[in-house]
Amino acid sequence: MCMIFMYSTFLFAENKISYTVDSIGFISTIKVEGRKNIEFRKDEFSGPSLWLDNNRLPIYKSHNYNGYSGRNDSLSYKVTYGIESGKLKVSVSCKNLLMKDLEDIQLSLRLGIDTEMAKYPHWHDVFFPTLMRCEKTHFWGYLMTPLGRILTVSSPDAIASYHLHYNNSKNKISFGNGHRIRTVSLDLLSPRPLPKRHPQNMSIKAGETRTWTVYIEEVESLNDIPTSVSKNSTSPSFQADYYTLPVKGKSSVRILSASAPKVSVTTPDGDKSALKVKKIAKNVYGVDVSLDVEGVYTLTATNKKGKQTEMKLSAISNHYSDYIKAARLASLKYQQKTNTNAECWYGLFSGLIAREYFPDTEVDAEVEKVFNQINKVTFNLETHLPLNNPMRIQDTALKAALWAQYYRATGNISYLRWAADLADFIMTTQLKWEWDTVFRNAGADGAYRSGKTHYTSVIYIAKGIMEVMKEEKALMTTDNTGEWEHRYNRHYASVKMAMDELAKNLDNIQTEGEMTFEDGMISCSYTQLSEFALLQPEGSQARKHYTEAAEKMANMHRCLSQIIIPDSRMNGGSLRFWEAQYDILTMPNMMNSPHGWSAWRIYGLRNLYLLTGKYDYLKQMVNSIGSCIQLINPRTAELNWAFVQDPYLKVQRFVPDENKPGRGKHVEQVIGEQYMPMISDWYKADTTKMVSSFGRFDGGCCDNDVHEIFKCLGEILLTSAYVYESEDGKLVFHNCKGELNSNVLTVRPSEECIDKVHFNLRSNKKTRVLFKNKEKTENIIKGWIER
């Protein structure tokens, strides 16, 4: 449905905020003094507009108030706008004209805020729908721009659901759905089923009039969001530093509330009990929660007005090794496919990382068999060059990183040479070099390219090379031939040029697929920039330069990251919404968070913590990996592909075809706020042949990209622990335990595989680290102590 209008505008202002209304009755812009306008759409996605089961309700522009009214056979309705205490207020009133209840319908308020990120630099000022959340009694969320402007959206009234307007294909089964979101709709009423946290069985009774109020308010920072939404929805608001903790961990939770709330907790076993609430400050309360068994805990806060808010915390295994070992088994249970696309065989990383630290002769032999079979079909075994689709250079970079991991797991130096040869091949896509002399192509920008398209941050091509460089550098001191120094230096020079280009252009680059301010384009950029910064000498201008560039990108990426959502299943996930069609052959678009690609940001968070010492990066890192690894059951190796955040979606889901063993079919299902399982355990391919990556229904799919999470785990936490000292002297321990006695800090790593501990202390302390079979004692403020 597309409608074209002739627009005239009317201005309404109060307290430095104003808005314009077009001749139809919809909002055109919100104006905030001293800032750019907040744009609303001027097409079929304009608003705020009322829709009933995907049909826009007819309206009549009012001359007596700011808004419009209308009626059809079943409803009369009125929408009004105003400015209240510096925020936009939208009021909706609907009367049921029928003799029966209106229920199981989708009655939506399409906000109309333009959220479509289409091009640079326009997307800097576009508000992405970062978080929308229904509670039993109210609604809250926020939209955020890459430059950090934030709009909270709150309602003190129960709203059944919401949906995002993805630019999907019009075909029910179609690969290549879009990478943009046009606007957001709040579903005042919605069909069922809905997540348990949502209001249930909402309707408008026969003859009843129901009203909803929605507030849109600009706030200065992420820290201001809980205060804004708590006030505007008159509800409690949860906050915590950590949403995922090891078993037996204790979480201190803060609650913003105008009155003392009642708080209860429901354990993974279903036991419910009240928690003792303590007052911390004005309108701030706290509870302590003990997470005694593995699983998800649900906290509920209810204030005097009866407003109820929910939070989820998770307890995970005390041993990260449980997850990497389970991921190795999952790499066999869920078939790795023979294809160029890394997403088809990403589980090989999990298998080889587990082999490095926890060798298992029988299982490792099975993983190696799969590895060799895929290589026989996809690579020239003599030249080490890819046989198929060589311009998918992100896959070649990952295969270089995989061969480097194979070398680490086995010690076979020929595997590192294969990795280095692949890195050399990737360099040929960068620009024309004359190695070991001078660089003569002054007009080239240094980016790695697939054809003419900028590909440096499609996955992380430079990081793949840096993973090879790490092993090359370790060999330089003992190599008398000069081979590894030569290889390292040319790879370093190549990566430097790519990082210089990224630092210069930041988000003014390209990505794979439809152009947008894309999650991976940004997260892989700051991951690679920060990784390269760590290669520079401490205190150097070069380290500062690359760190500053990485931080700029990380700050922009906050609008695509779930930083404050009070749900341990999702906190820290990045926001992607076009992967299901390729990975599990289910469509149309849906928000996958966390997804395997959520791990791309975690490397960067860890790097930035090491570079800057900022505690927030550490918190985000731990929360992100905690949410991500819950995709696997560490006891059974049962693996989910991703968590779908959307609360209500009609999808064409790919499921086993009972009439064709090993093949699938599409069926219409309603899904919402749930884990989606893998399909590679039942959807099989002939691994002796090249299989499609997706779409030809020959057994090919990309769901093994979930293993990026376990590759990341192996790099940042499996063998590393972290100790942080806050300004008030409190010590925070991750992957270790510790105590301070007589100014001696003693640290005990959580597992025997941990071989280094990072310290970020306020003052010099004598520190003892009790590694396996070895004790190290040093005086330290900041830095690593290694076994």
Tab-separated table of C-alpha atoms in Angstrom, residues 363-647:
chain	number	residue	atom	x	y	z
A	363	VAL	CA	37.187	-37.245	18.747
A	364	ASP	CA	40.094	-35.239	17.346
A	365	ALA	CA	40.640	-37.850	14.647
A	366	GLU	CA	37.012	-37.436	13.559
A	367	VAL	CA	37.372	-33.648	13.385
A	368	GLU	CA	40.592	-33.964	11.367
A	369	LYS	CA	38.891	-36.324	8.953
A	370	VAL	CA	36.210	-33.703	8.263
A	371	PHE	CA	38.864	-30.989	7.950
A	372	ASN	CA	40.846	-32.965	5.372
A	373	GLN	CA	37.785	-33.905	3.346
A	374	ILE	CA	36.688	-30.287	2.993
A	375	ASN	CA	40.216	-29.185	2.034
A	376	LYS	CA	40.501	-31.863	-0.680
A	377	VAL	CA	37.513	-30.399	-2.487
A	378	THR	CA	38.014	-26.689	-1.876
A	379	PHE	CA	41.810	-26.191	-2.173
A	380	ASN	CA	44.677	-27.045	-4.490
A	381	LEU	CA	46.750	-29.210	-2.153
A	382	GLU	CA	49.988	-28.307	-3.922
A	383	THR	CA	49.677	-24.534	-4.366
A	384	HIS	CA	47.543	-24.006	-1.227
A	385	LEU	CA	45.222	-21.747	-3.233
A	386	PRO	CA	41.414	-21.859	-3.163
A	387	LEU	CA	39.829	-23.776	-6.048
A	388	ASN	CA	36.385	-22.229	-5.872
A	389	ASN	CA	35.139	-18.659	-5.632
A	390	PRO	CA	38.537	-17.160	-4.700
A	391	MET	CA	37.162	-13.639	-4.443
A	392	ARG	CA	35.265	-14.534	-1.281
A	393	ILE	CA	38.447	-13.415	0.435
A	394	GLN	CA	36.856	-13.350	3.879
A	395	ASP	CA	36.646	-17.144	3.688
A	396	THR	CA	40.264	-17.451	2.596
A	397	ALA	CA	41.345	-15.238	5.509
A	398	LEU	CA	39.441	-17.460	7.906
A	399	LYS	CA	40.977	-20.567	6.360
A	400	ALA	CA	44.413	-18.990	6.948
A	401	ALA	CA	43.433	-18.465	10.590
A	402	LEU	CA	42.161	-22.062	10.721
A	403	TRP	CA	45.469	-23.448	9.415
A	404	ALA	CA	47.272	-21.363	12.041
A	405	GLN	CA	45.025	-22.950	14.660
A	406	TYR	CA	45.771	-26.391	13.194
A	407	TYR	CA	49.467	-25.587	13.657
A	408	ARG	CA	48.872	-24.581	17.285
A	409	ALA	CA	46.990	-27.811	17.937
A	410	THR	CA	49.587	-30.093	16.312
A	411	GLY	CA	52.921	-28.269	16.156
A	412	ASN	CA	53.277	-29.228	12.474
A	413	ILE	CA	55.149	-26.320	10.853
A	414	SER	CA	53.840	-27.173	7.356
A	415	TYR	CA	50.385	-26.118	8.515
A	416	LEU	CA	51.673	-22.658	9.389
A	417	ARG	CA	53.280	-22.401	5.941
A	418	TRP	CA	49.897	-23.170	4.417
A	419	ALA	CA	48.382	-20.403	6.557
A	420	ALA	CA	51.086	-17.958	5.483
A	421	ASP	CA	50.621	-18.841	1.808
A	422	LEU	CA	46.918	-18.058	2.100
A	423	ALA	CA	47.759	-14.730	3.726
A	424	ASP	CA	50.019	-14.001	0.742
A	425	PHE	CA	47.129	-14.755	-1.613
A	426	ILE	CA	44.853	-12.342	0.224
A	427	MET	CA	47.460	-9.610	-0.206
A	428	THR	CA	47.104	-9.902	-3.969
A	429	THR	CA	43.565	-8.590	-3.614
A	430	GLN	CA	44.758	-5.529	-1.737
A	431	LEU	CA	46.939	-3.632	-4.234
A	432	LYS	CA	49.980	-4.012	-6.412
A	433	TRP	CA	53.124	-4.353	-4.338
A	434	GLU	CA	56.775	-4.661	-5.096
A	435	TRP	CA	57.753	-6.554	-2.001
A	436	ASP	CA	60.955	-5.718	-0.144
A	437	THR	CA	61.599	-2.641	-2.265
A	438	VAL	CA	59.156	0.255	-2.269
A	439	PHE	CA	55.447	0.648	-2.635
A	440	ARG	CA	54.839	2.236	-6.028
A	441	ASN	CA	51.059	2.428	-6.350
A	442	ALA	CA	50.490	5.684	-4.498
A	443	GLY	CA	46.890	5.922	-5.644
A	444	ALA	CA	45.698	2.715	-3.970
A	445	ASP	CA	44.022	3.035	-0.586
A	446	GLY	CA	45.239	-0.176	1.074
A	447	ALA	CA	41.866	-1.888	1.551
A	448	TYR	CA	41.383	-5.582	0.882
A	449	ARG	CA	38.884	-5.869	-1.946
A	450	SER	CA	36.663	-8.440	-3.591
A	451	GLY	CA	36.659	-7.106	-7.106
A	452	LYS	CA	36.087	-3.394	-6.592
A	453	THR	CA	34.185	-3.804	-3.323
A	454	HIS	CA	35.787	-2.858	-0.007
A	455	TYR	CA	36.040	-6.119	1.972
A	456	THR	CA	38.482	-5.415	4.806
A	457	SER	CA	35.665	-5.629	7.354
A	458	VAL	CA	33.592	-8.367	5.759
A	459	ILE	CA	34.192	-10.723	8.654
A	460	TYR	CA	37.770	-9.661	9.537
A	461	ILE	CA	40.285	-10.221	6.797
A	462	ALA	CA	43.136	-8.327	8.488
A	463	LYS	CA	42.518	-10.100	11.798
A	464	GLY	CA	42.758	-13.447	10.015
A	465	ILE	CA	46.195	-12.447	8.794
A	466	MET	CA	47.158	-11.152	12.251
A	467	GLU	CA	46.302	-14.567	13.711
A	468	VAL	CA	48.892	-16.025	11.330
A	469	MET	CA	51.362	-13.241	12.180
A	470	LYS	CA	51.173	-14.114	15.870
A	471	GLU	CA	52.647	-17.538	15.169
A	472	GLU	CA	55.185	-16.151	12.692
A	473	LYS	CA	56.446	-13.657	15.266
A	474	ALA	CA	56.837	-16.371	17.903
A	475	LEU	CA	59.176	-18.266	15.537
A	476	MET	CA	61.345	-15.307	14.563
A	477	THR	CA	63.718	-15.537	17.547
A	478	THR	CA	64.618	-19.195	16.917
A	479	ASP	CA	64.534	-19.243	13.093
A	480	ASN	CA	68.021	-18.975	11.575
A	481	THR	CA	66.774	-18.940	7.982
A	482	GLY	CA	64.923	-15.626	8.192
A	483	GLU	CA	61.808	-17.210	6.670
A	484	TRP	CA	59.409	-16.246	9.423
A	485	GLU	CA	60.785	-12.753	9.890
A	486	HIS	CA	60.366	-12.178	6.162
A	487	ARG	CA	56.815	-13.534	6.166
A	488	TYR	CA	55.874	-11.573	9.281
A	489	ASN	CA	57.221	-8.289	7.946
A	490	ARG	CA	55.373	-8.448	4.650
A	491	HIS	CA	52.130	-9.469	6.341
A	492	TYR	CA	52.560	-6.661	8.865
A	493	ALA	CA	53.093	-4.138	6.058
A	494	SER	CA	49.959	-5.340	4.296
A	495	VAL	CA	47.829	-5.205	7.435
A	496	LYS	CA	49.167	-1.754	8.320
A	497	MET	CA	48.016	-0.331	5.020
A	498	ALA	CA	44.550	-1.818	5.508
A	499	MET	CA	44.353	-0.460	9.053
A	500	ASP	CA	45.538	2.977	7.972
A	501	GLU	CA	42.729	3.051	5.441
A	502	LEU	CA	40.172	1.982	8.060
A	503	ALA	CA	41.413	4.548	10.571
A	504	LYS	CA	41.107	7.239	7.919
A	505	ASN	CA	37.669	6.361	6.536
A	506	LEU	CA	35.988	4.766	9.587
A	507	ASP	CA	32.408	3.910	8.583
A	508	ASN	CA	32.735	5.403	5.099
A	509	ILE	CA	33.439	1.967	3.657
A	510	GLN	CA	31.465	-0.834	2.017
A	511	THR	CA	30.065	-4.153	3.095
A	512	GLU	CA	28.738	-7.358	1.605
A	513	GLY	CA	25.125	-7.225	0.440
A	514	GLU	CA	22.827	-4.216	0.632
A	515	MET	CA	24.555	-1.047	1.797
A	516	THR	CA	23.649	0.075	5.304
A	517	PHE	CA	25.249	0.951	8.639
A	518	GLU	CA	25.936	-2.716	9.035
A	519	ASP	CA	26.679	-4.541	12.278
A	520	GLY	CA	29.667	-6.523	11.043
A	521	MET	CA	31.101	-3.694	8.970
A	522	ILE	CA	31.442	-1.675	12.180
A	523	SER	CA	32.259	-4.358	14.769
A	524	CYS	CA	34.897	-6.012	12.571
A	525	SER	CA	36.449	-2.606	11.934
A	526	TYR	CA	37.000	-1.765	15.585
A	527	THR	CA	38.022	-5.318	16.363
A	528	GLN	CA	40.758	-5.149	13.719
A	529	LEU	CA	41.862	-1.592	14.523
A	530	SER	CA	42.158	-2.406	18.227
A	531	GLU	CA	43.992	-5.647	17.482
A	532	PHE	CA	46.517	-3.766	15.378
A	533	ALA	CA	46.835	-1.115	18.095
A	534	LEU	CA	47.987	-3.854	20.484
A	535	LEU	CA	50.877	-4.602	18.125
A	536	GLN	CA	52.191	-1.054	18.579
A	537	PRO	CA	54.611	-0.086	21.390
A	538	GLU	CA	52.956	1.044	24.607
A	539	GLY	CA	52.798	4.814	24.860
A	540	SER	CA	53.459	5.284	21.155
A	541	GLN	CA	51.580	7.711	18.944
A	542	ALA	CA	50.709	4.794	16.658
A	543	ARG	CA	48.974	2.884	19.469
A	544	LYS	CA	47.036	6.005	20.395
A	545	HIS	CA	46.048	6.631	16.767
A	546	TYR	CA	44.583	3.182	16.122
A	547	THR	CA	42.957	3.054	19.565
A	548	GLU	CA	41.167	6.355	18.994
A	549	ALA	CA	39.883	5.144	15.627
A	550	ALA	CA	38.677	1.871	17.178
A	551	GLU	CA	36.895	3.717	19.992
A	552	LYS	CA	35.091	5.958	17.523
A	553	MET	CA	33.756	2.889	15.747
A	554	ALA	CA	32.890	1.121	19.008
A	555	ASN	CA	30.919	4.161	20.165
A	556	MET	CA	29.003	4.240	16.888
A	557	HIS	CA	28.274	0.523	17.169
A	558	ARG	CA	26.408	1.007	20.470
A	559	CYS	CA	23.217	1.705	18.505
A	560	LEU	CA	23.456	-1.861	17.140
A	561	SER	CA	24.309	-3.525	20.466
A	562	GLN	CA	22.154	-4.778	23.321
A	563	ILE	CA	23.986	-3.031	26.106
A	564	ILE	CA	21.226	-2.331	28.640
A	565	ILE	CA	18.577	-4.968	27.947
A	566	PRO	CA	17.812	-6.694	31.302
A	567	ASP	CA	17.851	-10.178	29.821
A	568	SER	CA	20.808	-12.533	30.148
A	569	ARG	CA	19.813	-14.422	27.016
A	570	MET	CA	20.405	-11.326	24.887
A	571	ASN	CA	22.513	-8.767	26.766
A	572	GLY	CA	25.610	-7.972	24.714
A	573	GLY	CA	24.320	-9.382	21.451
A	574	SER	CA	24.665	-7.339	18.298
A	575	LEU	CA	21.574	-6.644	16.209
A	576	ARG	CA	21.378	-8.563	12.907
A	577	PHE	CA	18.240	-9.409	11.022
A	578	TRP	CA	18.937	-10.992	7.621
A	579	GLU	CA	20.890	-14.152	8.477
A	580	ALA	CA	18.133	-16.704	9.132
A	581	GLN	CA	17.366	-17.058	5.420
A	582	TYR	CA	20.929	-18.231	4.744
A	583	ASP	CA	21.724	-20.044	7.973
A	584	ILE	CA	18.605	-22.037	8.812
A	585	LEU	CA	16.728	-21.388	5.528
A	586	THR	CA	13.894	-19.672	7.395
A	587	MET	CA	12.469	-16.333	6.319
A	588	PRO	CA	11.615	-13.472	6.157
A	589	ASN	CA	13.926	-11.264	8.257
A	590	MET	CA	14.067	-11.557	12.027
A	591	MET	CA	16.323	-10.055	14.703
A	592	ASN	CA	19.010	-12.628	15.557
A	593	SER	CA	20.670	-11.570	18.800
A	594	PRO	CA	22.882	-13.168	19.887
A	595	HIS	CA	24.024	-14.722	16.642
A	596	GLY	CA	27.429	-16.160	15.812
A	597	TRP	CA	28.446	-12.800	14.392
A	598	SER	CA	27.741	-11.140	17.756
A	599	ALA	CA	31.181	-12.435	18.731
A	600	TRP	CA	32.831	-10.029	16.290
A	601	ARG	CA	32.284	-7.170	18.722
A	602	ILE	CA	33.627	-9.147	21.693
A	603	TYR	CA	37.183	-9.319	20.374
A	604	GLY	CA	37.124	-5.540	20.020
A	605	LEU	CA	35.719	-5.015	23.516
A	606	ARG	CA	38.514	-7.120	25.015
A	607	ASN	CA	41.149	-5.290	22.983
A	608	LEU	CA	39.813	-1.874	23.961
A	609	TYR	CA	39.778	-2.876	27.616
A	610	LEU	CA	43.446	-3.849	27.377
A	611	LEU	CA	44.246	-0.610	25.544
A	612	THR	CA	42.286	1.842	27.692
A	613	GLY	CA	41.592	0.129	31.024
A	614	LYS	CA	37.954	1.267	30.842
A	615	TYR	CA	35.816	-1.002	33.000
A	616	ASP	CA	32.771	-0.703	30.752
A	617	TYR	CA	34.544	-2.617	27.999
A	618	LEU	CA	35.269	-5.455	30.423
A	619	LYS	CA	31.641	-5.587	31.577
A	620	GLN	CA	30.335	-5.633	28.034
A	621	MET	CA	32.830	-8.330	27.049
A	622	VAL	CA	31.825	-10.652	29.896
A	623	ASN	CA	28.097	-10.065	29.422
A	624	SER	CA	28.372	-10.605	25.667
A	625	ILE	CA	30.266	-13.875	25.816
A	626	GLY	CA	27.960	-15.035	28.620
A	627	SER	CA	24.859	-14.524	26.510
A	628	CYS	CA	26.474	-16.051	23.438
A	629	ILE	CA	27.724	-19.301	24.951
A	630	GLN	CA	24.263	-20.095	26.294
A	631	LEU	CA	23.460	-21.142	22.735
A	632	ILE	CA	25.060	-24.493	23.613
A	633	ASN	CA	24.245	-26.923	26.394
A	634	PRO	CA	27.667	-27.748	27.886
A	635	ARG	CA	26.431	-31.114	29.159
A	636	THR	CA	24.762	-32.477	26.019
A	637	ALA	CA	26.383	-30.438	23.199
A	638	GLU	CA	22.892	-29.548	21.972
A	639	LEU	CA	23.415	-26.390	19.948
A	640	ASN	CA	21.046	-23.582	19.011
A	641	TRP	CA	21.772	-21.364	16.041
A	642	ALA	CA	20.674	-17.989	17.501
A	643	PHE	CA	18.146	-16.249	19.713
A	644	VAL	CA	15.299	-14.497	17.906
A	645	GLN	CA	14.336	-11.301	19.674
A	646	ASP	CA	11.153	-10.368	17.778
A	647	PRO	CA	8.124	-11.210	19.929
